[in-house]
mmCIF file of C-alpha atoms and ligand atoms in Angstrom:
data_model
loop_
_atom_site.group_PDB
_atom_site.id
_atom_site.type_symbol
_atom_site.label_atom_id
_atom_site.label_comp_id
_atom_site.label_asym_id
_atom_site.label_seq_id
_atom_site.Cartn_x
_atom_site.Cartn_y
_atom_site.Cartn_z
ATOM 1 C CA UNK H 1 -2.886 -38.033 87.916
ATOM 2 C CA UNK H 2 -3.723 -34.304 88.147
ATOM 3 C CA UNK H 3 -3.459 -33.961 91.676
ATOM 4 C CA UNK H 4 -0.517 -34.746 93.961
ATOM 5 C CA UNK H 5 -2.626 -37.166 96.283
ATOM 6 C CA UNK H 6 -4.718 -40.493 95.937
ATOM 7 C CA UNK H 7 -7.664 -40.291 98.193
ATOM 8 C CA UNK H 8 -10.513 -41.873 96.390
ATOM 9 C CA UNK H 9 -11.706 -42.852 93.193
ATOM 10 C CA UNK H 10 -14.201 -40.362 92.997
ATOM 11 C CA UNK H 11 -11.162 -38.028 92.681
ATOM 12 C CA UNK H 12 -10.095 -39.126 89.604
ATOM 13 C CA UNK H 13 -11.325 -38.964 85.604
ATOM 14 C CA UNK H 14 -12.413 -42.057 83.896
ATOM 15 C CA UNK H 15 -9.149 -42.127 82.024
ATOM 16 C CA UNK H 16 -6.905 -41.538 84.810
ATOM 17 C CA UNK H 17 -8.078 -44.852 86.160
ATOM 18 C CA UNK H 18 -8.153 -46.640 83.196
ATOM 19 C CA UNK H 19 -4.276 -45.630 82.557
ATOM 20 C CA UNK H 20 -3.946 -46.856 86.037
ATOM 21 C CA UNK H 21 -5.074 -50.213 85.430
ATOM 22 C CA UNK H 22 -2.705 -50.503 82.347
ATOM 23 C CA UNK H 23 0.078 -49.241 84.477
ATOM 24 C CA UNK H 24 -0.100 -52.109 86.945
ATOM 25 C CA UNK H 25 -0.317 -54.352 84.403
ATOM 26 C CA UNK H 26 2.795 -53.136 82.521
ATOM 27 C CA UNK H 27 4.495 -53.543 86.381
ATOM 28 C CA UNK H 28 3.338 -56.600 86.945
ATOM 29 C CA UNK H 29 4.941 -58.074 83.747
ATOM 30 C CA UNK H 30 7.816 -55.692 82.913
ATOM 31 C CA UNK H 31 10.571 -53.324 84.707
ATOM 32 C CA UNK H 32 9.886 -51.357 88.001
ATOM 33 C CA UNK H 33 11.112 -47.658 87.750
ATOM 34 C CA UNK H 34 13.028 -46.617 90.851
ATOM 35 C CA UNK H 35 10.903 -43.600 91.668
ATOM 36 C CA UNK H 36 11.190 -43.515 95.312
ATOM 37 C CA UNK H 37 15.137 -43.973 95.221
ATOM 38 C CA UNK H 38 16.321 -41.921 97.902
ATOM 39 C CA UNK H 39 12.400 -41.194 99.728
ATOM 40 C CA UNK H 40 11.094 -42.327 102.630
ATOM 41 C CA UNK H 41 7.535 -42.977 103.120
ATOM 42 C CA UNK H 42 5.332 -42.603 106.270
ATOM 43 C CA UNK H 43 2.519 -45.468 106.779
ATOM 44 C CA UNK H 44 0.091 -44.915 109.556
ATOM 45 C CA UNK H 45 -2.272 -47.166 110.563
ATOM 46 C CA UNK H 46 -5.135 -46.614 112.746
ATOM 47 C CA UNK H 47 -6.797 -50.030 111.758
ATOM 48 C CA UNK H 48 -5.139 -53.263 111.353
ATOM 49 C CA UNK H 49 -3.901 -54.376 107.997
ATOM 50 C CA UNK H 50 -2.194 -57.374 106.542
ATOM 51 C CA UNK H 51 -2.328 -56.998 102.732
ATOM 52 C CA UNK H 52 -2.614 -53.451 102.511
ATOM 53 C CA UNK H 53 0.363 -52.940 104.549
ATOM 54 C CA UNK H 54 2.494 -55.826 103.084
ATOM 55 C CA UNK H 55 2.496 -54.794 99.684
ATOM 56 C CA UNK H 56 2.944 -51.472 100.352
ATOM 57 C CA UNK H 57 6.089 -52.188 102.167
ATOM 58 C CA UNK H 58 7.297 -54.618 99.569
ATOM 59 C CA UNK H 59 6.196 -52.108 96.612
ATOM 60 C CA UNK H 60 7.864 -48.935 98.322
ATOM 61 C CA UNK H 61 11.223 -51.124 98.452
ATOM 62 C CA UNK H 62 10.824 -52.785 94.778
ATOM 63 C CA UNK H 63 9.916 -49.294 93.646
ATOM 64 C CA UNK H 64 13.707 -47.974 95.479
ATOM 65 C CA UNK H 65 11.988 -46.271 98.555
ATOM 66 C CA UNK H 66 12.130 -47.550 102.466
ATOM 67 C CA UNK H 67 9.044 -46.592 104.947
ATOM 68 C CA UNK H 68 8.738 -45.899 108.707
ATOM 69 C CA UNK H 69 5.108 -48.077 109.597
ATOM 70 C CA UNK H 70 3.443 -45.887 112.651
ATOM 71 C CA UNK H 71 0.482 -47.648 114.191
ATOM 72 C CA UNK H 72 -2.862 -45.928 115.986
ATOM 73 C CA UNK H 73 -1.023 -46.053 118.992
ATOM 74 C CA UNK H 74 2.443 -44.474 118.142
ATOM 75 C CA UNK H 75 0.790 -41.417 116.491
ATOM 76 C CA UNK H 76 -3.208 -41.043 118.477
ATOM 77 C CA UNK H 77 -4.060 -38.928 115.153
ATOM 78 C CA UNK H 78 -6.609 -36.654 116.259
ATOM 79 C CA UNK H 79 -6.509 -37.745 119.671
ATOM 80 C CA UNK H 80 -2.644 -37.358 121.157
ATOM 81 C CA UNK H 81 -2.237 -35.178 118.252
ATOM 82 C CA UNK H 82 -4.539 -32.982 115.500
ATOM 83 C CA UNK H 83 -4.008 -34.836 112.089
ATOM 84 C CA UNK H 84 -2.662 -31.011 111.203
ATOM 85 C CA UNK H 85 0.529 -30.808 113.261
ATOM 86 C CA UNK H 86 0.911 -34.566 112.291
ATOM 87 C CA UNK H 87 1.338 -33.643 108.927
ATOM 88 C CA UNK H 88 3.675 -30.742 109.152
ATOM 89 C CA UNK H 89 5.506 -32.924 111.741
ATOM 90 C CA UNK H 90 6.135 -35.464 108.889
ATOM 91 C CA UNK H 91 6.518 -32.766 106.108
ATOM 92 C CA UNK H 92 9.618 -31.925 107.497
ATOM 93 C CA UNK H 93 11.017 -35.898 107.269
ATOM 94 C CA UNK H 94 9.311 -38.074 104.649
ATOM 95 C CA UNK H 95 8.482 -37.933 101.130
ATOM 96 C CA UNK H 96 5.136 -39.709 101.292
ATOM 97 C CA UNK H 97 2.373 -40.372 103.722
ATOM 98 C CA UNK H 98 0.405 -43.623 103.212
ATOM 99 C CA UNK H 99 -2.434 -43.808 105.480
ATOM 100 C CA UNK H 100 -5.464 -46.347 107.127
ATOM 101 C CA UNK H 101 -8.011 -43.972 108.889
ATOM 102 C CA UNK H 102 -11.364 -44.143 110.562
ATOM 103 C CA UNK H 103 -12.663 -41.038 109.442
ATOM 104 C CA UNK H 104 -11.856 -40.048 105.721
ATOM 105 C CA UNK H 105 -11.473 -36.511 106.881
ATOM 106 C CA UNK H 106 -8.388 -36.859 108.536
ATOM 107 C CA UNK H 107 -6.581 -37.965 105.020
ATOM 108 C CA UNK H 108 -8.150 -34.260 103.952
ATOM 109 C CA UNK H 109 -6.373 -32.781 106.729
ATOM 110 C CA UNK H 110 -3.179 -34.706 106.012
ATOM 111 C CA UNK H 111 -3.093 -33.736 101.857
ATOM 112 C CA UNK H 112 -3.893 -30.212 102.757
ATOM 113 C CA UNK H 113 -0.829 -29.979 105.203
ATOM 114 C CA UNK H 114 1.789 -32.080 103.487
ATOM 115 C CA UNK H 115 4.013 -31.164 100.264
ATOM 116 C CA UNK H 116 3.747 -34.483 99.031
ATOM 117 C CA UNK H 117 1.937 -37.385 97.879
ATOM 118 C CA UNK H 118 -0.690 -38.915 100.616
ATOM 119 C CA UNK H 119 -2.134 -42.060 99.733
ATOM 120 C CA UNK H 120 -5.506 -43.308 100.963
ATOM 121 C CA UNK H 121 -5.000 -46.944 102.069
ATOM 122 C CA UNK H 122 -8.610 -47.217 103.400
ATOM 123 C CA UNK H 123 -10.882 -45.012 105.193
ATOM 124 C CA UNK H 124 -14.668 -45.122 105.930
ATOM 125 C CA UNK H 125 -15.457 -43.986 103.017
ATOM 126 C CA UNK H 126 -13.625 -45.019 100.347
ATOM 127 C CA UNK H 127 -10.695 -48.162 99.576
ATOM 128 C CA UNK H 128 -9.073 -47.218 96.779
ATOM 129 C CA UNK H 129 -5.886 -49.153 96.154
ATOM 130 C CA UNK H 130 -8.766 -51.977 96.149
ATOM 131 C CA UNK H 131 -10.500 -50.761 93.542
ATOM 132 C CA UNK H 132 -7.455 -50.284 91.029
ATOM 133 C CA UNK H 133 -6.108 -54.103 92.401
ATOM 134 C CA UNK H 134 -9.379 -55.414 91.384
ATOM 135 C CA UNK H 135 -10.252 -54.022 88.053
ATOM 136 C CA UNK H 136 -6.923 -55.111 87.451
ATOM 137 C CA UNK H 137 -7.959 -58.568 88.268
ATOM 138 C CA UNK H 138 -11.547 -58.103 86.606
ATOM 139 C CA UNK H 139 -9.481 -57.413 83.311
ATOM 140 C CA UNK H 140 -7.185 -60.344 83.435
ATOM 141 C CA UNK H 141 -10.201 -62.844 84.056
ATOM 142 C CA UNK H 142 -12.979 -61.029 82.151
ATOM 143 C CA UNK H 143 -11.189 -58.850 79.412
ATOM 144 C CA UNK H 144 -12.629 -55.615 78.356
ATOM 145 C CA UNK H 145 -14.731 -53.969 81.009
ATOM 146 C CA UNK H 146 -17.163 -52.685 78.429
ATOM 147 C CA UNK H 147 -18.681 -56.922 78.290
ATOM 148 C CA UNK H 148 -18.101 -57.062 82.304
ATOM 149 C CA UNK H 149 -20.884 -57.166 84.794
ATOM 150 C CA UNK H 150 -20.226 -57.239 87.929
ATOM 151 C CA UNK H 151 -22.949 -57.789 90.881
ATOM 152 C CA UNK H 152 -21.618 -56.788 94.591
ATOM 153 C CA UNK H 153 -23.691 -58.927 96.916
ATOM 154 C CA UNK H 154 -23.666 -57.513 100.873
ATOM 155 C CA UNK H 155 -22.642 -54.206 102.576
ATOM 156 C CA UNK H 156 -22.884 -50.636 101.055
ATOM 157 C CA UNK H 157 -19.234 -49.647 102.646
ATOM 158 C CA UNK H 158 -15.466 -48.214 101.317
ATOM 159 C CA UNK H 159 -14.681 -51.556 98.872
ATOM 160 C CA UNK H 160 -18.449 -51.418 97.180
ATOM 161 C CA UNK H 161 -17.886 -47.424 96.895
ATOM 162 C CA UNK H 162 -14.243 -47.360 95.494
ATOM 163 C CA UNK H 163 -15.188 -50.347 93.521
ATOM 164 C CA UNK H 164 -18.788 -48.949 91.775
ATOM 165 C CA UNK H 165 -16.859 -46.039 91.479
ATOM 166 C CA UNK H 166 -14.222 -47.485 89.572
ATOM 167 C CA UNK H 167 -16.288 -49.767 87.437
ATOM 168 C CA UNK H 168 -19.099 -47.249 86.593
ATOM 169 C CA UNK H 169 -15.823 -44.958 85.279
ATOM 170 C CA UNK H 170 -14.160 -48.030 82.802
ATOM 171 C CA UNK H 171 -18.039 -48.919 81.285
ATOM 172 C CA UNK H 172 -18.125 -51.926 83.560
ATOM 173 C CA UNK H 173 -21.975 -52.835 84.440
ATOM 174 C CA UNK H 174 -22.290 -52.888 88.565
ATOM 175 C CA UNK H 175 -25.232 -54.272 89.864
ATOM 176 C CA UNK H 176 -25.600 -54.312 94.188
ATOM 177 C CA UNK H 177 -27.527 -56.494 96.286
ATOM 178 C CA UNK H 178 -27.865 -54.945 99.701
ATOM 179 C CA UNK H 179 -30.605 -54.816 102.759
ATOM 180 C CA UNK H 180 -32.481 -50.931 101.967
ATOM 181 C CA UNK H 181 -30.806 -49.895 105.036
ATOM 182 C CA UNK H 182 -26.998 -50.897 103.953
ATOM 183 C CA UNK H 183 -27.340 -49.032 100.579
ATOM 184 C CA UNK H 184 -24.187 -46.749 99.303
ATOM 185 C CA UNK H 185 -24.423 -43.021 100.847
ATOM 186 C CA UNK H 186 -25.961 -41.261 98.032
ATOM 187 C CA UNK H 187 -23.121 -39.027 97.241
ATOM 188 C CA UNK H 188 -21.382 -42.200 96.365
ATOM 189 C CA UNK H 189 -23.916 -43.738 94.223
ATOM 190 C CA UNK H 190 -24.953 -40.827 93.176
ATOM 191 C CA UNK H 191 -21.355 -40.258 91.498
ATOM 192 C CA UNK H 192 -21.069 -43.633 90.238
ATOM 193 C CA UNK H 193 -24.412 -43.709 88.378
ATOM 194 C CA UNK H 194 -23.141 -40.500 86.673
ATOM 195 C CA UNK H 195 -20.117 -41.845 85.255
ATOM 196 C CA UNK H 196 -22.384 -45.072 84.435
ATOM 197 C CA UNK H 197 -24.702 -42.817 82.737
ATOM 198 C CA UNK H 198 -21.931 -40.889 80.753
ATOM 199 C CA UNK H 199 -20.205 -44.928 79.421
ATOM 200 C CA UNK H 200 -24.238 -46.236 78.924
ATOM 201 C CA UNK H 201 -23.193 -49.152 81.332
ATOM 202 C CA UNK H 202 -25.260 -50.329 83.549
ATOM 203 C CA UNK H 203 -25.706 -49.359 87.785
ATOM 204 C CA UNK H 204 -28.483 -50.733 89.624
ATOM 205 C CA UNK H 205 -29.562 -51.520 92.849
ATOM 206 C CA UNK H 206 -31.725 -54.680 94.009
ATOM 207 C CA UNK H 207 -32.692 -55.893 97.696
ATOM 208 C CA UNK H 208 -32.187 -59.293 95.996
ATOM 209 C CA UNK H 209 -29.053 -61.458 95.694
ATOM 210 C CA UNK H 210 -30.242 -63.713 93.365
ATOM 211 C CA UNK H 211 -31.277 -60.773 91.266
ATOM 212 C CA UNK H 212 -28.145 -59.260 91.159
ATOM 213 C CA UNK H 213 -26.285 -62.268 89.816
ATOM 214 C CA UNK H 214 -28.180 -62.977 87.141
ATOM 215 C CA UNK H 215 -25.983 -62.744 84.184
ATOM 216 C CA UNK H 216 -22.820 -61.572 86.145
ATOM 217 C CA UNK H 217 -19.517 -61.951 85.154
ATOM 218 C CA UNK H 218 -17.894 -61.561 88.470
ATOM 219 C CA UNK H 219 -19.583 -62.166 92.420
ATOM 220 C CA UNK H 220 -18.222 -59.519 94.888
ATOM 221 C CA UNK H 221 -18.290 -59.278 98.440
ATOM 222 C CA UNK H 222 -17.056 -58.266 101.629
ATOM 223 C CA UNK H 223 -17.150 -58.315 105.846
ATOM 224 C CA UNK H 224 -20.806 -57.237 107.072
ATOM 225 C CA UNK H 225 -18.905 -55.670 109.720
ATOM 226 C CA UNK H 226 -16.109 -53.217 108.454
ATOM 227 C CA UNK H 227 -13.388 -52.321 111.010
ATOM 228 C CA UNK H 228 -14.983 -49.728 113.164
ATOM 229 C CA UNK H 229 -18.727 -51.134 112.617
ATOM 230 C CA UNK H 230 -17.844 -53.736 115.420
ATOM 231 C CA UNK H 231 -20.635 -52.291 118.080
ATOM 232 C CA UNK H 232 -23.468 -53.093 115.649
ATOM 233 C CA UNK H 233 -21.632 -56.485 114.577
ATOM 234 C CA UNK H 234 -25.003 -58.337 115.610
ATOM 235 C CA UNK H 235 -27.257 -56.207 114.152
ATOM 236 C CA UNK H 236 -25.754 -56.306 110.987
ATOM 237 C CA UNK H 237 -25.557 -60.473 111.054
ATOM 238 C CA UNK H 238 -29.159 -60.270 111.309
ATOM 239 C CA UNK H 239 -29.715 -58.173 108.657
ATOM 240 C CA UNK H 240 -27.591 -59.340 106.002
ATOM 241 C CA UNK H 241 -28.604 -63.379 107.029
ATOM 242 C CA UNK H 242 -29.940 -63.228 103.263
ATOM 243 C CA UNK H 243 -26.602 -62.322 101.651
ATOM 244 C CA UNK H 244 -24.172 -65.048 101.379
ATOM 245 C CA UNK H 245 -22.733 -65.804 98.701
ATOM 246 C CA UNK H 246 -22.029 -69.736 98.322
ATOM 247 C CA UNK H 247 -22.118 -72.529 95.639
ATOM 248 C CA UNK H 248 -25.647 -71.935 95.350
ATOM 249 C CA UNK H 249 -25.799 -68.159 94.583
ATOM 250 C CA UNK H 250 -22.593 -68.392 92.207
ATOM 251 C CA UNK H 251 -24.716 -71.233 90.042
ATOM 252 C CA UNK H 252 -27.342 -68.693 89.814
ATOM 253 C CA UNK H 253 -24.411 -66.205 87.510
ATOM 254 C CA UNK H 254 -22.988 -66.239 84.436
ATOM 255 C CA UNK H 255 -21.247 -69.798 83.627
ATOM 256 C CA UNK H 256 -17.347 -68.830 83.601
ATOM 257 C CA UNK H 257 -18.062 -66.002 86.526
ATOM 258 C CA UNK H 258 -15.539 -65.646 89.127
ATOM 259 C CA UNK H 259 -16.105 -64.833 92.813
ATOM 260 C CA UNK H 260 -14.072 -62.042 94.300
ATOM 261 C CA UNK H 261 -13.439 -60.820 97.816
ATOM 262 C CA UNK H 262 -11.369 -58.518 99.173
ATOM 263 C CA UNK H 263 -10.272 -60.372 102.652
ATOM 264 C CA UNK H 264 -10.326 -61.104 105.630
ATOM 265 C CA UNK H 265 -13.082 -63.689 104.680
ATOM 266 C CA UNK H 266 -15.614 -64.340 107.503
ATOM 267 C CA UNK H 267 -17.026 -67.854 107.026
ATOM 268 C CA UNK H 268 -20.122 -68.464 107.424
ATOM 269 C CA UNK H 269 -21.212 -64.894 107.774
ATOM 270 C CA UNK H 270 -20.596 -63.237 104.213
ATOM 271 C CA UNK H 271 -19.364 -66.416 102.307
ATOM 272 C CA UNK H 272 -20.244 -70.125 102.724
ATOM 273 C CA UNK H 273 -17.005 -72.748 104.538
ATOM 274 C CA UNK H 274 -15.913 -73.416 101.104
ATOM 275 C CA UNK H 275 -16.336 -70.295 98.450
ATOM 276 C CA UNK H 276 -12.508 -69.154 99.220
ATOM 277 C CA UNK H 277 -11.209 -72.632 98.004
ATOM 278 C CA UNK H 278 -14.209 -72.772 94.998
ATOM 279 C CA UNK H 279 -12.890 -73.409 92.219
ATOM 280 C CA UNK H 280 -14.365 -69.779 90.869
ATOM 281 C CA UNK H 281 -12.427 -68.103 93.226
ATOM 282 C CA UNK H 282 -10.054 -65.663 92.604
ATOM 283 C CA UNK H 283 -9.239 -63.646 95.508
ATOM 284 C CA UNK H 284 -5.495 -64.625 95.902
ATOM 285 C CA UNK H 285 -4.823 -62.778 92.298
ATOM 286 C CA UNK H 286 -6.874 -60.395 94.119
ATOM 287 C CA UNK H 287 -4.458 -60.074 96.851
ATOM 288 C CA UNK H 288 -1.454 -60.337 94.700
ATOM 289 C CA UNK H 289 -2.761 -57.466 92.815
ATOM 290 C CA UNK H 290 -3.214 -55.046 95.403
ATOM 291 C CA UNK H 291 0.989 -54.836 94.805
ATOM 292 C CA UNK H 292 1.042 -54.065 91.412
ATOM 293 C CA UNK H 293 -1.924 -51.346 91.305
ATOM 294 C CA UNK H 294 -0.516 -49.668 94.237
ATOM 295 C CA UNK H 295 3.377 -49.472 92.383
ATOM 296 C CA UNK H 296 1.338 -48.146 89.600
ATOM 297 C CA UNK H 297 -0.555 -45.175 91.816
ATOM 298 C CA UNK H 298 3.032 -44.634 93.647
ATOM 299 C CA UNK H 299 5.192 -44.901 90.101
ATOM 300 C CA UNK H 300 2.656 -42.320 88.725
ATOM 301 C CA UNK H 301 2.728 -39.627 91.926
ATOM 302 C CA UNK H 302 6.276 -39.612 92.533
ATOM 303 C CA UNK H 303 7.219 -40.543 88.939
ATOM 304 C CA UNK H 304 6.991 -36.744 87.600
HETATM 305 N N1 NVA L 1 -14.748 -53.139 104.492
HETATM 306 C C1 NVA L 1 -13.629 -53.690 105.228
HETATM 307 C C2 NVA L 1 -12.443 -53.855 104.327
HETATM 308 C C3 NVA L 1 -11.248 -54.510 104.929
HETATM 309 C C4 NVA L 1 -10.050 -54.566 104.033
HETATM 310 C C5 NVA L 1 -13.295 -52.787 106.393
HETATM 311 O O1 NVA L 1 -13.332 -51.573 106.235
HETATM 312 O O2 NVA L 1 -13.001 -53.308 107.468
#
């Protein structure tokens, strides 16, 4: 990558994240270069995290390194402490920073006052380790992402982002279903239809589920209530009633689509009882994938 930190997909060229995708690949099946032997990295978490910070511990040690996991109450980032004197606290002890925040702003403040690497595991705006996990999984299922379309059914929040962002850059079609009111901040969309524009693939938006997964290749969704959303958590029941995806709403796709989900899984709010144990599900590749795209973002920022 051309810049020393990974803080959102809308950072990167179309080809950086297509190497990216091959990367993990290559990592998933083949040797793991030891290019944190000898670092330490930093994880801080202001939200809590079970996949995100599992295989980032397990892919810092496969990849030679060992972390130090601070949580929103050891550090108070921006609160017991500006995220500034945070980072040049840590600049002076670890080689890495990998990072969970509310507000994407505070990852800015971190990159611009640490040497090193920072690594956006999830912020309001953007999930990017997602993204690269999932295209990753898209390709295994679906093959080239120039034949892929892939409808997001449900919020307009950091997985649809990273993820329109991502497949709007590799020529995937992206087609979202979401209330008016729930839509991607423009910037965002804006960005993604762009890069759709420039790889003639498609990038729409509908109000209607049913709409959007007509002729997809792969169902997407995600929590109506994102960490930090949880004082409007009725609200946003209400007005996403419409947009569950079940057995019913994956008939209406592609035959052969899968149905993707980046977990936790709410049943019976954003997906029926059964759609995690559907036969068309493939969220635990999902989850196992999140490993090998994040060895390939680490392998390529500390590998030189
Ligand atoms: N959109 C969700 C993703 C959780 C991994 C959230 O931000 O809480």
């Amino acid at each position: 990558m051309r810049g020393k930190d990974f803080l959102a997909i809308g950072d990167l060229e179309s080809e950086e994240i297509g190497m990216l995708v091959e990367r993990a690949a290559a990592l998933k099946h083949g040797e793991r270069p030891q290019v944190l032997a000898g670092k330490v990295l930093a994880l801080i978490f202001e939200k809590p995290s079970l996949r995100t910070r599992v295989s980032f511990e397990v892919g810092i040690r496969q990849l030679g390194g060992q972390c130090v996991y601070l949580s929103k109450d050891d550090i108070g980032l921006g609160t017991r402490e500006p995220a500034e004197d945070v980072a040049r606290v840590l600049d002076r002890w670890v080689d890495g920073i990998v990072a969970r925040v509310f507000s994407h702003r505070s990852l800015e403040i971190l990159a611009e006052r640490f040497r090193a690497p920072v690594i956006n595991a999830l912020s309001d705006l953007e999930h990017p380790c997602q993204a690269v996990g999932d295209l990753l999984t898209i390709s295994e299922h679906k093959g080239a992402f120039d034949d892929v379309r892939v409808a997001w059914v449900g919020d307009g929040n950091n997985v649809s982002g990273s993820l329109a962002l991502a497949c709007a850059s590799v020529g995937a079609g992206f087609v979202m279903a979401t209330p008016e009111g729930y839509r991607l901040p423009s910037p965002v969309w804006d960005e993604a239809s762009r890069r759709a524009a420039r790889n003639e693939s498609v990038m729409e938006w509908t109000a209607s589920p049913s709409e959007a997964v007509q002729g997809a290749d792969v169902v997407y969704t995600d929590t109506w209530v994102s960490m930090g959303d949880e004082a409007e958590a009725d609200e946003r029941k209400a007005a996403f009633a419409e947009y569950q995806v079940n057995a019913a709403l994956m008939d209406k796709a592609k035959a052969g689509a899968v149905f993707m989900h980046d977990m936790p899984a709410y049943r019976g709010n954003e997906i029926s009882e059964g759609m995690i144990d559907d036969a068309r599900s493939v969220v635990f590749d999902q989850a196992e994938n999140r490993l090998h795209g994040q060895n390939a973002v680490m392998v390529d920022l500390f590998g030189g």
